[in-house]
């Protein structure tokens, strides 16, 4: 039956859009500014043009509720911290407008005047120096809920005062209005903001600061109202997490405060990344005009919300996936939407993506090289907006109005489901033959550790890096030329071998104990492997933001996974032939490949992960057979896949740990398995990390000042650990004394025999002029630590 609701139009919203520009224009502008090539005016001009283009694109597509203040030069949580004046004293801000370089110092750290002068003398530019003579580190960075986006963690102190330090939301609303676009400004909600932050003092609950924070929010909202904004979108993603009674009380306090201060303002309360669950009654009771529902992650909540929601509440239905790239089945979605629109009317329903479209690439039309069949199954941000507009049109005027588009959508869904490119019987058979023994090492860690030490003969506090070295302009240009067919495979490989040789020789010169080949042949730690595995597709322009100017092109996992041939063995052989010191084999783990890809939605994630694990297992055993004594299997993303609800953790960690062990456990005792994890709070998953049973784990600890090690201490973690002693996400070169101080803190927590010395992550995104002095300092710090036990024994 054709449904039509002729009383009005169902509005379409987007909640937020990608910031980076179709050709990564923001990245170019940022890096040009940081290098000192262009000034702040040029950066802001590019930003303004990108915002205008985003608004124009949405307007042209037919979006009714266009967001503003969803743009950021670096990170929207950092923007919020600056807006409310949550700027730690170390950054030297004393009131008034917040300088751009203070903003970027919080994001990236600052080299400091003295260090910047030394760097300039060496012929390198580190950007616009912060006035502090010794530089300051960046704020801590961690993952945005369970996504692949990073945010800067706000810091709060006892006696924290908040002031309106920046009016970006108001300025960008007015900017859009001057261009002829009526927008719905977006703010990160005050409760989520505080919960995302970190108290720098024990026994300080960030939510206790809510009373100080709310007047600043009210002032921003008042200015938006005065500028003409009728609606404001306030994001409270904390509503899909486990909230205790004080957190729910904080939500009631905040939105009651807003309703009292601004009774005419309409707030669209926007949780996402899951269902409201036990927080549903709290959300429905808040005095807001609208409530968003993530119906992709939690479609089951629609029935209960529709039954309980008060008559006047506008429901925003997040029906199109804002986090994945699969084309929606529009006829099926209409089957869900039409009854609700019939009951509530078009005045009290709008449709939207499940969350901001920040997490997907911009436009599928740019992908001219994709397999046409696979491409027909996909939708990027522009296509998702088109899907939403099609749904809105069908809900407002009936399916017949957009019948061709609906037929095309349904046909694409059926074709994908039946495609032989998706299903491989051999992969399914191999997975069915997996036994529990395949996920266990032959001997316990103590036995393995003794055999590995005898084989490797490493000193106390062995030094190494995480894997990658800077990808220079020459390497990137050569890769691009090779991709265009302008540079032969022979010439390209010769250049890469030259870079690897230079890297090995330099590591030997500075005294690193365990070497890496530098990964110059790799475009990305996930893409490189996905390109050599079956079941993956890749884009040329499918960039999404990871943090700041760091963008990635996630692989698209569309089918069953297998490994047709060895992927890294020849590069390891070449590197090891250059030196007598051990060279690590470098692999990306199955959980990280899964979590950093756009994953198929027609198969349980656990099944897809086990398929990848078997493919990586083949590579691990091939490396060992070639002679590799150490193999690093990075699981940088294992924690970020953790479900937001604690009740769902056990199941996820069970298959995630099993997948790692499945790929790592096919080797002999004397082969040392390393793993690496990025920014994570480990306390709540330390048992799962121990269950992975890696011989050595390297982790980020520099920004947390070794606090993250406490989880390993409390757990009495038996295996070896490389706590990162400097932050590679900032251009700053930490002095030897700073690294020694961090290592001393580590020694106070763990036995010296457990500790490795390394940076906190790979060095691909840094410059050699930053990496060289930092690693020289790191080696010197390790030598100082080695001297102290020797002196104590004399």
Short mmCIF file of C-alpha atoms in Angstrom, two decimals, residues 264-670:
data_model
loop_
_atom_site.label_atom_id
_atom_site.label_comp_id
_atom_site.label_asym_id
_atom_site.label_seq_id
_atom_site.Cartn_x
_atom_site.Cartn_y
_atom_site.Cartn_z
CA UNK A 264 11.46 29.95 24.17
CA UNK A 265 14.56 28.16 22.91
CA UNK A 266 13.92 24.80 21.26
CA UNK A 267 16.57 22.20 22.00
CA UNK A 268 17.08 19.07 19.94
CA UNK A 269 18.72 16.72 22.43
CA UNK A 270 21.01 14.44 20.46
CA UNK A 271 22.40 11.21 21.85
CA UNK A 272 23.98 8.75 19.41
CA UNK A 273 26.17 5.63 19.10
CA UNK A 274 23.61 3.40 20.77
CA UNK A 275 20.28 3.06 22.50
CA UNK A 276 19.08 5.04 25.49
CA UNK A 277 18.40 1.86 27.47
CA UNK A 278 18.07 2.56 31.18
CA UNK A 279 18.44 6.29 30.49
CA UNK A 280 15.28 6.45 28.37
CA UNK A 281 12.96 7.76 31.07
CA UNK A 282 15.53 10.40 32.04
CA UNK A 283 15.85 11.58 28.44
CA UNK A 284 12.09 11.68 27.87
CA UNK A 285 11.55 13.70 31.07
CA UNK A 286 14.00 16.47 30.14
CA UNK A 287 12.39 19.78 29.15
CA UNK A 288 13.56 19.77 25.54
CA UNK A 289 11.61 20.20 22.31
CA UNK A 290 13.15 17.28 20.44
CA UNK A 291 14.94 13.99 21.03
CA UNK A 292 17.18 12.16 18.57
CA UNK A 293 17.28 8.36 18.39
CA UNK A 294 20.08 6.26 16.91
CA UNK A 295 17.96 3.66 15.14
CA UNK A 296 20.93 2.08 13.37
CA UNK A 297 22.72 0.97 16.51
CA UNK A 298 19.49 0.44 18.47
CA UNK A 299 16.43 0.00 16.21
CA UNK A 300 14.61 -1.84 18.98
CA UNK A 301 14.20 1.35 21.03
CA UNK A 302 11.78 2.96 18.57
CA UNK A 303 8.71 1.09 19.77
CA UNK A 304 9.20 2.00 23.43
CA UNK A 305 10.11 5.62 22.72
CA UNK A 306 7.11 6.07 20.45
CA UNK A 307 4.86 4.68 23.17
CA UNK A 308 6.28 6.82 25.97
CA UNK A 309 7.13 10.13 24.27
CA UNK A 310 4.84 13.03 25.08
CA UNK A 311 2.64 14.24 22.26
CA UNK A 312 4.51 17.46 21.52
CA UNK A 313 8.03 16.02 21.48
CA UNK A 314 9.72 16.06 18.08
CA UNK A 315 11.44 12.73 17.42
CA UNK A 316 14.54 12.82 15.24
CA UNK A 317 14.86 9.38 13.70
CA UNK A 318 18.48 8.43 13.01
CA UNK A 319 17.60 5.93 10.35
CA UNK A 320 20.59 6.12 7.95
CA UNK A 321 23.97 4.86 9.19
CA UNK A 322 26.25 7.82 9.92
CA UNK A 323 29.24 5.58 10.72
CA UNK A 324 29.37 3.09 7.89
CA UNK A 325 29.35 3.28 4.10
CA UNK A 326 26.65 0.83 3.10
CA UNK A 327 23.75 1.96 1.03
CA UNK A 328 20.45 1.86 2.90
CA UNK A 329 17.54 -0.32 1.87
CA UNK A 330 15.06 2.53 1.53
CA UNK A 331 11.88 0.48 1.02
CA UNK A 332 12.60 -1.44 4.24
CA UNK A 333 13.24 1.80 6.13
CA UNK A 334 9.95 3.24 4.91
CA UNK A 335 8.17 0.20 6.30
CA UNK A 336 9.49 1.26 9.72
CA UNK A 337 8.98 5.01 9.34
CA UNK A 338 5.53 5.27 7.80
CA UNK A 339 3.49 3.99 10.77
CA UNK A 340 5.26 6.37 13.15
CA UNK A 341 4.76 9.38 10.89
CA UNK A 342 1.10 8.43 10.52
CA UNK A 343 0.68 8.40 14.30
CA UNK A 344 2.73 11.46 15.26
CA UNK A 345 2.32 13.66 12.20
CA UNK A 346 4.95 15.45 10.18
CA UNK A 347 5.21 18.27 12.72
CA UNK A 348 6.65 15.93 15.32
CA UNK A 349 9.01 13.75 13.29
CA UNK A 350 12.22 14.46 11.41
CA UNK A 351 14.68 12.04 9.86
CA UNK A 352 18.44 12.11 10.12
CA UNK A 353 21.56 9.97 10.03
CA UNK A 354 22.25 7.99 13.18
CA UNK A 355 25.01 10.47 14.13
CA UNK A 356 27.10 13.17 12.51
CA UNK A 357 28.39 12.30 9.05
CA UNK A 358 31.86 13.25 10.29
CA UNK A 359 32.70 9.55 10.34
CA UNK A 360 32.18 8.78 6.63
CA UNK A 361 33.87 10.05 3.44
CA UNK A 362 32.33 12.97 1.60
CA UNK A 363 31.28 11.88 -1.88
CA UNK A 364 31.19 8.51 -3.60
CA UNK A 365 31.10 10.26 -6.98
CA UNK A 366 34.84 10.92 -6.66
CA UNK A 367 35.59 7.19 -6.67
CA UNK A 368 36.04 6.41 -10.35
CA UNK A 369 38.30 3.41 -9.78
CA UNK A 370 36.09 1.25 -7.54
CA UNK A 371 34.69 -2.04 -8.77
CA UNK A 372 31.29 -0.93 -10.17
CA UNK A 373 29.46 -3.76 -8.41
CA UNK A 374 30.96 -2.93 -5.01
CA UNK A 375 30.41 0.78 -5.63
CA UNK A 376 26.71 0.14 -6.21
CA UNK A 377 26.43 -1.06 -2.61
CA UNK A 378 27.92 2.10 -1.06
CA UNK A 379 26.85 5.55 0.13
CA UNK A 380 29.13 8.32 1.44
CA UNK A 381 27.99 11.56 3.11
CA UNK A 382 26.49 13.14 -0.01
CA UNK A 383 24.72 9.92 -0.95
CA UNK A 384 23.41 9.50 2.59
CA UNK A 385 21.93 12.99 2.42
CA UNK A 386 20.30 12.02 -0.87
CA UNK A 387 18.90 8.88 0.77
CA UNK A 388 17.46 10.94 3.60
CA UNK A 389 15.87 13.39 1.18
CA UNK A 390 14.37 10.48 -0.77
CA UNK A 391 12.91 9.09 2.44
CA UNK A 392 11.59 12.50 3.45
CA UNK A 393 9.98 12.97 0.05
CA UNK A 394 8.33 9.53 0.19
CA UNK A 395 7.04 10.18 3.71
CA UNK A 396 5.64 13.54 2.70
CA UNK A 397 4.26 12.79 -0.76
CA UNK A 398 4.10 9.03 -1.08
CA UNK A 399 6.42 6.37 -2.48
CA UNK A 400 5.27 6.89 -6.04
CA UNK A 401 6.98 10.29 -6.12
CA UNK A 402 10.42 8.64 -5.78
CA UNK A 403 9.57 5.17 -7.05
CA UNK A 404 12.64 4.84 -9.33
CA UNK A 405 15.01 5.61 -6.48
CA UNK A 406 13.26 3.15 -4.19
CA UNK A 407 13.42 0.40 -6.79
CA UNK A 408 17.13 1.04 -7.35
CA UNK A 409 17.78 0.91 -3.61
CA UNK A 410 15.97 -2.38 -3.15
CA UNK A 411 17.70 -3.93 -6.16
CA UNK A 412 21.16 -2.94 -4.86
CA UNK A 413 20.41 -4.54 -1.48
CA UNK A 414 19.32 -7.80 -3.12
CA UNK A 415 22.35 -7.87 -5.44
CA UNK A 416 24.78 -7.41 -2.57
CA UNK A 417 23.17 -10.18 -0.57
CA UNK A 418 23.50 -12.65 -3.43
CA UNK A 419 26.90 -11.64 -4.83
CA UNK A 420 29.61 -14.36 -5.08
CA UNK A 421 32.14 -11.59 -4.33
CA UNK A 422 30.84 -11.56 -0.78
CA UNK A 423 30.85 -15.27 0.08
CA UNK A 424 33.74 -17.78 -0.03
CA UNK A 425 33.02 -21.35 1.02
CA UNK A 426 36.70 -22.17 1.64
CA UNK A 427 36.98 -19.39 4.21
CA UNK A 428 33.90 -20.61 6.04
CA UNK A 429 35.24 -24.17 6.08
CA UNK A 430 38.59 -23.11 7.49
CA UNK A 431 36.93 -21.08 10.22
CA UNK A 432 34.76 -24.05 11.17
CA UNK A 433 37.91 -26.17 11.64
CA UNK A 434 39.51 -23.88 14.24
CA UNK A 435 40.24 -25.61 17.56
CA UNK A 436 40.81 -24.07 21.02
CA UNK A 437 44.45 -25.24 20.95
CA UNK A 438 45.13 -22.97 17.97
CA UNK A 439 44.59 -19.94 20.25
CA UNK A 440 47.13 -20.96 22.94
CA UNK A 441 50.93 -20.65 23.06
CA UNK A 442 52.77 -23.92 23.71
CA UNK A 443 54.30 -22.75 27.04
CA UNK A 444 53.52 -20.16 29.74
CA UNK A 445 55.18 -16.75 29.62
CA UNK A 446 57.92 -17.48 32.18
CA UNK A 447 59.17 -20.37 30.07
CA UNK A 448 58.96 -18.38 26.86
CA UNK A 449 60.68 -15.34 28.39
CA UNK A 450 63.74 -17.32 29.41
CA UNK A 451 64.11 -18.83 25.97
CA UNK A 452 63.62 -15.47 24.28
CA UNK A 453 66.26 -13.77 26.46
CA UNK A 454 68.74 -16.51 25.68
CA UNK A 455 68.09 -16.12 21.97
CA UNK A 456 68.07 -12.32 21.82
CA UNK A 457 70.71 -11.28 24.42
CA UNK A 458 69.26 -7.81 24.93
CA UNK A 459 70.40 -5.35 27.64
CA UNK A 460 68.25 -4.04 30.45
CA UNK A 461 65.77 -1.40 29.21
CA UNK A 462 66.03 -2.44 25.54
CA UNK A 463 65.27 0.35 23.10
CA UNK A 464 63.13 0.14 19.98
CA UNK A 465 60.47 2.04 18.08
CA UNK A 466 56.88 1.14 17.34
CA UNK A 467 57.49 0.48 13.66
CA UNK A 468 57.11 3.29 11.16
CA UNK A 469 59.53 6.11 10.35
CA UNK A 470 58.67 9.43 8.68
CA UNK A 471 57.15 9.16 5.25
CA UNK A 472 59.05 11.92 3.51
CA UNK A 473 57.72 14.01 0.67
CA UNK A 474 59.97 12.03 -1.69
CA UNK A 475 58.43 8.74 -0.58
CA UNK A 476 54.87 10.04 -0.85
CA UNK A 477 55.51 11.54 -4.27
CA UNK A 478 57.10 8.32 -5.48
CA UNK A 479 54.12 6.31 -4.24
CA UNK A 480 51.74 8.66 -6.03
CA UNK A 481 53.80 8.51 -9.22
CA UNK A 482 53.91 4.73 -9.05
CA UNK A 483 50.14 4.64 -8.54
CA UNK A 484 49.66 6.80 -11.65
CA UNK A 485 51.96 4.55 -13.67
CA UNK A 486 54.62 7.27 -14.00
CA UNK A 487 57.25 5.38 -11.95
CA UNK A 488 58.10 1.78 -12.67
CA UNK A 489 57.81 -0.92 -10.02
CA UNK A 490 61.56 -1.49 -10.23
CA UNK A 491 62.40 2.17 -9.66
CA UNK A 492 59.83 2.49 -6.88
CA UNK A 493 61.16 -0.58 -5.04
CA UNK A 494 64.74 0.69 -5.39
CA UNK A 495 63.75 3.97 -3.72
CA UNK A 496 62.00 2.15 -0.88
CA UNK A 497 64.99 -0.12 -0.31
CA UNK A 498 67.24 2.93 -0.21
CA UNK A 499 65.02 4.48 2.49
CA UNK A 500 64.92 1.24 4.49
CA UNK A 501 68.70 0.87 4.25
CA UNK A 502 69.22 4.41 5.43
CA UNK A 503 66.83 3.83 8.34
CA UNK A 504 68.58 0.62 9.43
CA UNK A 505 72.01 2.24 9.29
CA UNK A 506 70.82 5.27 11.28
CA UNK A 507 69.21 3.10 13.97
CA UNK A 508 72.49 1.23 14.34
CA UNK A 509 74.39 4.52 14.63
CA UNK A 510 72.29 5.90 17.47
CA UNK A 511 72.35 2.58 19.33
CA UNK A 512 68.81 1.22 19.16
CA UNK A 513 68.75 -2.38 20.31
CA UNK A 514 65.84 -3.68 18.25
CA UNK A 515 65.37 -2.24 14.77
CA UNK A 516 62.51 -1.77 12.35
CA UNK A 517 62.64 -1.39 8.60
CA UNK A 518 60.53 1.79 8.68
CA UNK A 519 57.49 0.68 6.67
CA UNK A 520 58.24 3.02 3.76
CA UNK A 521 56.37 0.70 1.42
CA UNK A 522 53.16 1.05 3.45
CA UNK A 523 50.52 3.66 2.81
CA UNK A 524 48.63 2.91 6.03
CA UNK A 525 48.91 0.24 8.70
CA UNK A 526 45.49 -1.20 7.83
CA UNK A 527 45.19 -0.35 4.15
CA UNK A 528 48.52 -1.95 3.33
CA UNK A 529 47.31 -5.32 4.57
CA UNK A 530 43.78 -4.97 3.31
CA UNK A 531 45.08 -4.39 -0.21
CA UNK A 532 46.72 -7.82 -0.07
CA UNK A 533 43.77 -9.66 1.45
CA UNK A 534 40.67 -10.83 -0.33
CA UNK A 535 37.34 -9.27 0.64
CA UNK A 536 38.52 -5.62 0.87
CA UNK A 537 37.94 -2.65 -1.41
CA UNK A 538 39.78 0.69 -1.32
CA UNK A 539 39.04 4.26 -2.23
CA UNK A 540 41.18 7.08 -3.57
CA UNK A 541 39.32 9.95 -1.93
CA UNK A 542 37.44 8.26 0.92
CA UNK A 543 39.20 10.22 3.65
CA UNK A 544 37.83 10.58 7.16
CA UNK A 545 39.30 12.53 10.05
CA UNK A 546 41.17 10.69 12.77
CA UNK A 547 42.36 13.81 14.60
CA UNK A 548 43.48 17.30 13.59
CA UNK A 549 45.03 17.05 10.15
CA UNK A 550 45.44 13.28 10.41
CA UNK A 551 43.03 11.66 7.94
CA UNK A 552 42.71 8.01 6.98
CA UNK A 553 41.03 6.07 4.18
CA UNK A 554 39.47 3.09 5.92
CA UNK A 555 39.31 -0.09 3.85
CA UNK A 556 35.86 -1.37 2.99
CA UNK A 557 35.42 -4.94 4.20
CA UNK A 558 32.74 -6.29 1.88
CA UNK A 559 33.40 -10.04 1.71
CA UNK A 560 35.00 -13.10 3.25
CA UNK A 561 38.71 -12.64 4.04
CA UNK A 562 41.71 -14.77 3.12
CA UNK A 563 45.43 -14.20 2.37
CA UNK A 564 46.39 -15.15 -1.18
CA UNK A 565 50.16 -14.72 -0.64
CA UNK A 566 52.77 -13.54 1.92
CA UNK A 567 52.57 -9.81 2.51
CA UNK A 568 55.64 -8.67 4.49
CA UNK A 569 58.17 -11.50 4.45
CA UNK A 570 60.41 -10.21 1.65
CA UNK A 571 60.66 -6.73 3.17
CA UNK A 572 61.60 -8.24 6.54
CA UNK A 573 64.23 -10.47 4.87
CA UNK A 574 65.74 -7.48 3.11
CA UNK A 575 65.92 -5.39 6.31
CA UNK A 576 67.35 -8.21 8.42
CA UNK A 577 70.04 -8.85 5.78
CA UNK A 578 71.41 -5.37 6.48
CA UNK A 579 72.15 -5.83 10.20
CA UNK A 580 73.11 -8.29 12.91
CA UNK A 581 70.65 -6.70 15.34
CA UNK A 582 67.12 -8.12 15.52
CA UNK A 583 64.59 -6.52 13.16
CA UNK A 584 60.95 -6.84 14.14
CA UNK A 585 58.42 -8.25 11.73
CA UNK A 586 55.60 -5.69 11.66
CA UNK A 587 51.94 -6.66 11.28
CA UNK A 588 48.56 -5.15 12.07
CA UNK A 589 46.31 -7.31 14.22
CA UNK A 590 42.88 -8.61 13.26
CA UNK A 591 40.89 -6.54 15.76
CA UNK A 592 42.54 -3.33 14.59
CA UNK A 593 42.04 -4.18 10.92
CA UNK A 594 38.39 -4.80 11.72
CA UNK A 595 37.86 -1.72 13.88
CA UNK A 596 39.67 0.59 11.48
CA UNK A 597 37.72 -0.58 8.46
CA UNK A 598 34.22 0.03 7.26
CA UNK A 599 32.91 -3.40 8.23
CA UNK A 600 30.25 -5.42 6.47
CA UNK A 601 26.89 -5.32 8.23
CA UNK A 602 25.62 -8.67 6.94
CA UNK A 603 27.86 -10.77 9.19
CA UNK A 604 28.66 -10.75 12.93
CA UNK A 605 31.78 -8.69 13.64
CA UNK A 606 33.20 -11.62 15.57
CA UNK A 607 33.07 -13.84 12.48
CA UNK A 608 34.74 -11.25 10.28
CA UNK A 609 37.47 -10.78 12.90
CA UNK A 610 38.24 -14.48 13.09
CA UNK A 611 38.53 -14.62 9.31
CA UNK A 612 41.14 -11.85 9.43
CA UNK A 613 42.93 -13.56 12.33
CA UNK A 614 43.48 -16.70 10.28
CA UNK A 615 44.92 -14.64 7.44
CA UNK A 616 47.34 -12.88 9.80
CA UNK A 617 48.24 -16.21 11.41
CA UNK A 618 49.53 -17.36 8.04
CA UNK A 619 51.76 -14.28 7.84
CA UNK A 620 53.10 -14.75 11.39
CA UNK A 621 54.14 -18.33 10.74
CA UNK A 622 55.75 -17.35 7.43
CA UNK A 623 57.81 -14.65 9.16
CA UNK A 624 58.96 -17.09 11.81
CA UNK A 625 59.93 -19.61 9.15
CA UNK A 626 61.98 -16.89 7.44
CA UNK A 627 63.94 -16.36 10.68
CA UNK A 628 62.17 -13.51 12.45
CA UNK A 629 62.88 -13.62 16.20
CA UNK A 630 60.38 -10.86 17.00
CA UNK A 631 57.01 -10.23 15.42
CA UNK A 632 54.91 -7.24 16.42
CA UNK A 633 51.16 -7.57 15.87
CA UNK A 634 49.67 -4.16 16.55
CA UNK A 635 46.28 -4.04 18.21
CA UNK A 636 46.04 -0.29 18.51
CA UNK A 637 42.26 -0.35 18.34
CA UNK A 638 41.26 -3.21 20.61
CA UNK A 639 39.81 -0.99 23.31
CA UNK A 640 38.05 1.42 21.01
CA UNK A 641 35.83 -1.42 19.84
CA UNK A 642 34.67 -1.92 23.41
CA UNK A 643 30.86 -1.57 23.58
CA UNK A 644 29.60 1.49 25.38
CA UNK A 645 27.50 -0.62 27.73
CA UNK A 646 29.46 -2.66 30.24
CA UNK A 647 26.98 -5.52 29.95
CA UNK A 648 28.21 -6.09 26.38
CA UNK A 649 31.95 -6.08 27.20
CA UNK A 650 32.44 -9.73 28.01
CA UNK A 651 31.21 -10.95 24.64
CA UNK A 652 33.32 -8.45 22.69
CA UNK A 653 36.50 -9.01 24.68
CA UNK A 654 36.03 -12.74 24.40
CA UNK A 655 36.15 -12.84 20.61
CA UNK A 656 38.65 -9.96 20.34
CA UNK A 657 41.19 -11.67 22.61
CA UNK A 658 40.58 -15.02 20.93
CA UNK A 659 41.21 -13.43 17.52
CA UNK A 660 44.55 -11.99 18.65
CA UNK A 661 45.63 -15.28 20.18
CA UNK A 662 44.54 -17.15 17.10
CA UNK A 663 46.85 -15.11 14.91
CA UNK A 664 49.76 -15.04 17.41
CA UNK A 665 49.88 -18.54 18.87
CA UNK A 666 51.25 -20.60 16.01
CA UNK A 667 54.91 -19.82 16.83
CA UNK A 668 57.62 -21.46 18.95
CA UNK A 669 58.44 -20.35 22.51
CA UNK A 670 61.63 -18.53 21.49
#
